mmCIF file of C-alpha atoms in Angstrom:
data_model
loop_
_atom_site.group_PDB
_atom_site.id
_atom_site.type_symbol
_atom_site.label_atom_id
_atom_site.label_comp_id
_atom_site.label_asym_id
_atom_site.label_seq_id
_atom_site.Cartn_x
_atom_site.Cartn_y
_atom_site.Cartn_z
ATOM 1 C CA MET T 1 -120.079 -192.709 66.626
ATOM 2 C CA THR T 2 -118.260 -191.151 63.732
ATOM 3 C CA ILE T 3 -119.058 -191.162 60.062
ATOM 4 C CA SER T 4 -116.349 -190.363 57.547
ATOM 5 C CA GLY T 5 -116.995 -187.109 55.739
ATOM 6 C CA ILE T 6 -119.311 -185.652 58.372
ATOM 7 C CA GLY T 7 -117.832 -182.936 60.538
ATOM 8 C CA PRO T 8 -119.262 -181.232 63.601
ATOM 9 C CA LYS T 9 -121.080 -178.499 61.658
ATOM 10 C CA LEU T 10 -122.940 -180.956 59.409
ATOM 11 C CA ALA T 11 -123.637 -183.219 62.387
ATOM 12 C CA VAL T 12 -125.341 -180.352 64.226
ATOM 13 C CA THR T 13 -127.342 -179.513 61.093
ATOM 14 C CA ILE T 14 -128.462 -183.130 60.762
ATOM 15 C CA LEU T 15 -129.492 -183.352 64.409
ATOM 16 C CA SER T 16 -131.406 -180.068 64.241
ATOM 17 C CA GLY T 17 -133.258 -181.274 61.128
ATOM 18 C CA GLY T 18 -135.800 -183.190 63.204
ATOM 19 C CA SER T 19 -136.268 -185.351 66.229
ATOM 20 C CA VAL T 20 -133.848 -188.115 67.086
ATOM 21 C CA GLU T 21 -136.654 -190.669 66.751
ATOM 22 C CA ASP T 22 -137.478 -189.408 63.249
ATOM 23 C CA LEU T 23 -133.832 -189.509 62.227
ATOM 24 C CA VAL T 24 -133.333 -193.027 63.603
ATOM 25 C CA ALA T 25 -136.482 -194.249 61.849
ATOM 26 C CA ALA T 26 -135.293 -192.743 58.551
ATOM 27 C CA ILE T 27 -131.927 -194.476 58.889
ATOM 28 C CA LYS T 28 -133.500 -197.818 59.830
ATOM 29 C CA ARG T 29 -135.815 -197.789 56.818
ATOM 30 C CA SER T 30 -133.098 -196.423 54.483
ATOM 31 C CA ASP T 31 -135.162 -193.326 53.678
ATOM 32 C CA LEU T 32 -132.842 -191.371 51.379
ATOM 33 C CA ALA T 33 -135.524 -188.778 50.635
ATOM 34 C CA ARG T 34 -135.880 -187.885 54.332
ATOM 35 C CA LEU T 35 -132.130 -187.611 54.855
ATOM 36 C CA THR T 36 -131.439 -185.624 51.680
ATOM 37 C CA ALA T 37 -134.127 -183.131 52.752
ATOM 38 C CA ILE T 38 -131.683 -181.972 55.434
ATOM 39 C CA PRO T 39 -129.598 -179.021 54.151
ATOM 40 C CA GLY T 40 -126.045 -180.091 53.347
ATOM 41 C CA VAL T 41 -126.858 -183.803 53.031
ATOM 42 C CA GLY T 42 -126.633 -185.130 49.506
ATOM 43 C CA LYS T 43 -127.391 -188.598 48.200
ATOM 44 C CA LYS T 44 -123.889 -189.971 48.812
ATOM 45 C CA THR T 45 -123.753 -188.599 52.360
ATOM 46 C CA ALA T 46 -127.209 -190.009 53.119
ATOM 47 C CA GLU T 47 -126.143 -193.410 51.774
ATOM 48 C CA ARG T 48 -122.997 -193.290 53.935
ATOM 49 C CA ILE T 49 -125.049 -192.406 57.036
ATOM 50 C CA ILE T 50 -127.401 -195.327 56.394
ATOM 51 C CA LEU T 51 -124.580 -197.758 55.666
ATOM 52 C CA GLU T 52 -122.547 -196.857 58.748
ATOM 53 C CA LEU T 53 -125.363 -196.409 61.280
ATOM 54 C CA ARG T 54 -128.162 -198.813 60.353
ATOM 55 C CA ASP T 55 -126.688 -201.801 62.186
ATOM 56 C CA LYS T 56 -125.583 -199.702 65.161
ATOM 57 C CA LEU T 57 -129.124 -198.370 65.639
ATOM 58 C CA GLN T 58 -130.936 -201.721 65.663
ATOM 59 C CA ASP T 59 -131.073 -201.748 69.463
ATOM 60 C CA PHE T 60 -132.167 -198.111 69.686
ATOM 61 C CA VAL T 61 -135.646 -198.029 71.220
ATOM 62 C CA GLU T 62 -138.017 -195.629 69.558
ATOM 63 C CA GLY T 63 -140.393 -193.512 71.600
ATOM 64 C CA PRO T 64 -144.147 -193.965 71.508
ATOM 65 C CA ALA T 65 -145.728 -193.480 68.111
ATOM 66 C CA LYS T 66 -147.408 -190.155 67.496
ATOM 67 C CA SER T 67 -151.131 -190.067 66.843
ATOM 68 C CA THR T 68 -152.512 -188.929 63.501
ATOM 69 C CA VAL T 69 -153.539 -185.633 65.087
ATOM 70 C CA GLU T 70 -150.016 -185.073 66.447
ATOM 71 C CA ASN T 71 -148.492 -185.827 63.033
ATOM 72 C CA ASP T 72 -150.955 -183.417 61.398
ATOM 73 C CA VAL T 73 -150.111 -180.673 63.911
ATOM 74 C CA LEU T 74 -146.375 -181.192 63.322
ATOM 75 C CA SER T 75 -146.894 -181.013 59.584
ATOM 76 C CA ALA T 76 -148.949 -177.823 59.884
ATOM 77 C CA LEU T 77 -146.324 -176.173 62.087
ATOM 78 C CA GLU T 78 -143.536 -177.168 59.698
ATOM 79 C CA ASN T 79 -145.533 -175.741 56.798
ATOM 80 C CA LEU T 80 -145.664 -172.457 58.705
ATOM 81 C CA GLY T 81 -141.860 -172.486 58.802
ATOM 82 C CA TYR T 82 -141.102 -173.803 62.280
ATOM 83 C CA LEU T 83 -138.231 -176.253 62.674
ATOM 84 C CA ARG T 84 -139.426 -179.776 63.388
ATOM 85 C CA ALA T 85 -137.493 -180.002 66.656
ATOM 86 C CA HIS T 86 -139.100 -176.784 67.933
ATOM 87 C CA ALA T 87 -142.546 -177.884 66.752
ATOM 88 C CA GLU T 88 -142.194 -181.257 68.499
ATOM 89 C CA ALA T 89 -141.101 -179.638 71.747
ATOM 90 C CA ALA T 90 -144.052 -177.237 71.638
ATOM 91 C CA MET T 91 -146.454 -180.061 70.807
ATOM 92 C CA ARG T 92 -145.219 -182.159 73.752
ATOM 93 C CA ARG T 93 -145.919 -179.214 76.042
ATOM 94 C CA ALA T 94 -149.271 -178.567 74.337
ATOM 95 C CA VAL T 95 -150.514 -182.131 74.836
ATOM 96 C CA ASP T 96 -150.251 -181.523 78.595
ATOM 97 C CA GLY T 97 -151.733 -184.866 79.631
ATOM 98 C CA ASP T 98 -154.696 -184.836 77.237
ATOM 99 C CA ARG T 99 -155.328 -188.356 76.039
ATOM 100 C CA ASP T 100 -156.740 -187.456 72.633
ATOM 101 C CA PRO T 101 -156.821 -183.702 71.969
ATOM 102 C CA ALA T 102 -158.545 -182.385 68.854
ATOM 103 C CA PHE T 103 -156.399 -180.970 66.064
ATOM 104 C CA ASP T 104 -157.530 -177.378 66.527
ATOM 105 C CA VAL T 105 -156.951 -177.442 70.294
ATOM 106 C CA LEU T 106 -153.482 -178.976 70.011
ATOM 107 C CA PHE T 107 -152.529 -176.713 67.089
ATOM 108 C CA LYS T 108 -153.585 -173.531 68.909
ATOM 109 C CA ARG T 109 -151.760 -174.533 72.095
ATOM 110 C CA ALA T 110 -148.571 -175.419 70.215
ATOM 111 C CA LEU T 111 -148.724 -172.209 68.183
ATOM 112 C CA GLN T 112 -149.145 -170.147 71.358
ATOM 113 C CA ILE T 113 -146.128 -171.868 72.902
ATOM 114 C CA LEU T 114 -144.027 -171.220 69.800
ATOM 115 C CA THR T 115 -144.987 -167.570 69.485
ATOM 116 C CA LYS T 116 -144.436 -166.796 73.177
ATOM 117 C CA GLY T 117 -141.040 -168.485 73.136
#
């Protein structure tokens, strides 16, 4: 898929600004604030992304919804300066099959994964 006015460099920046599921959800709900939070994406570019991709993404299946604890851990890690994509990857590893881990347990595991690389 191509969008006029978006080159490879900006495309990589957009994709590294969060998870694919988060980006798709933002486009589907026309969330300009979420898209303009990505460096290099202004209001007009965000509107163009939504206009050109919203219909194409209707059949895109979103992954399972994150629990409140997982969302809180992601938010905490982002507030510490970690990129969302890195924080999500660490959190997926930190969950490690636990059905409902506590915030502090999941946060500590994810932080250990991020600091060890």
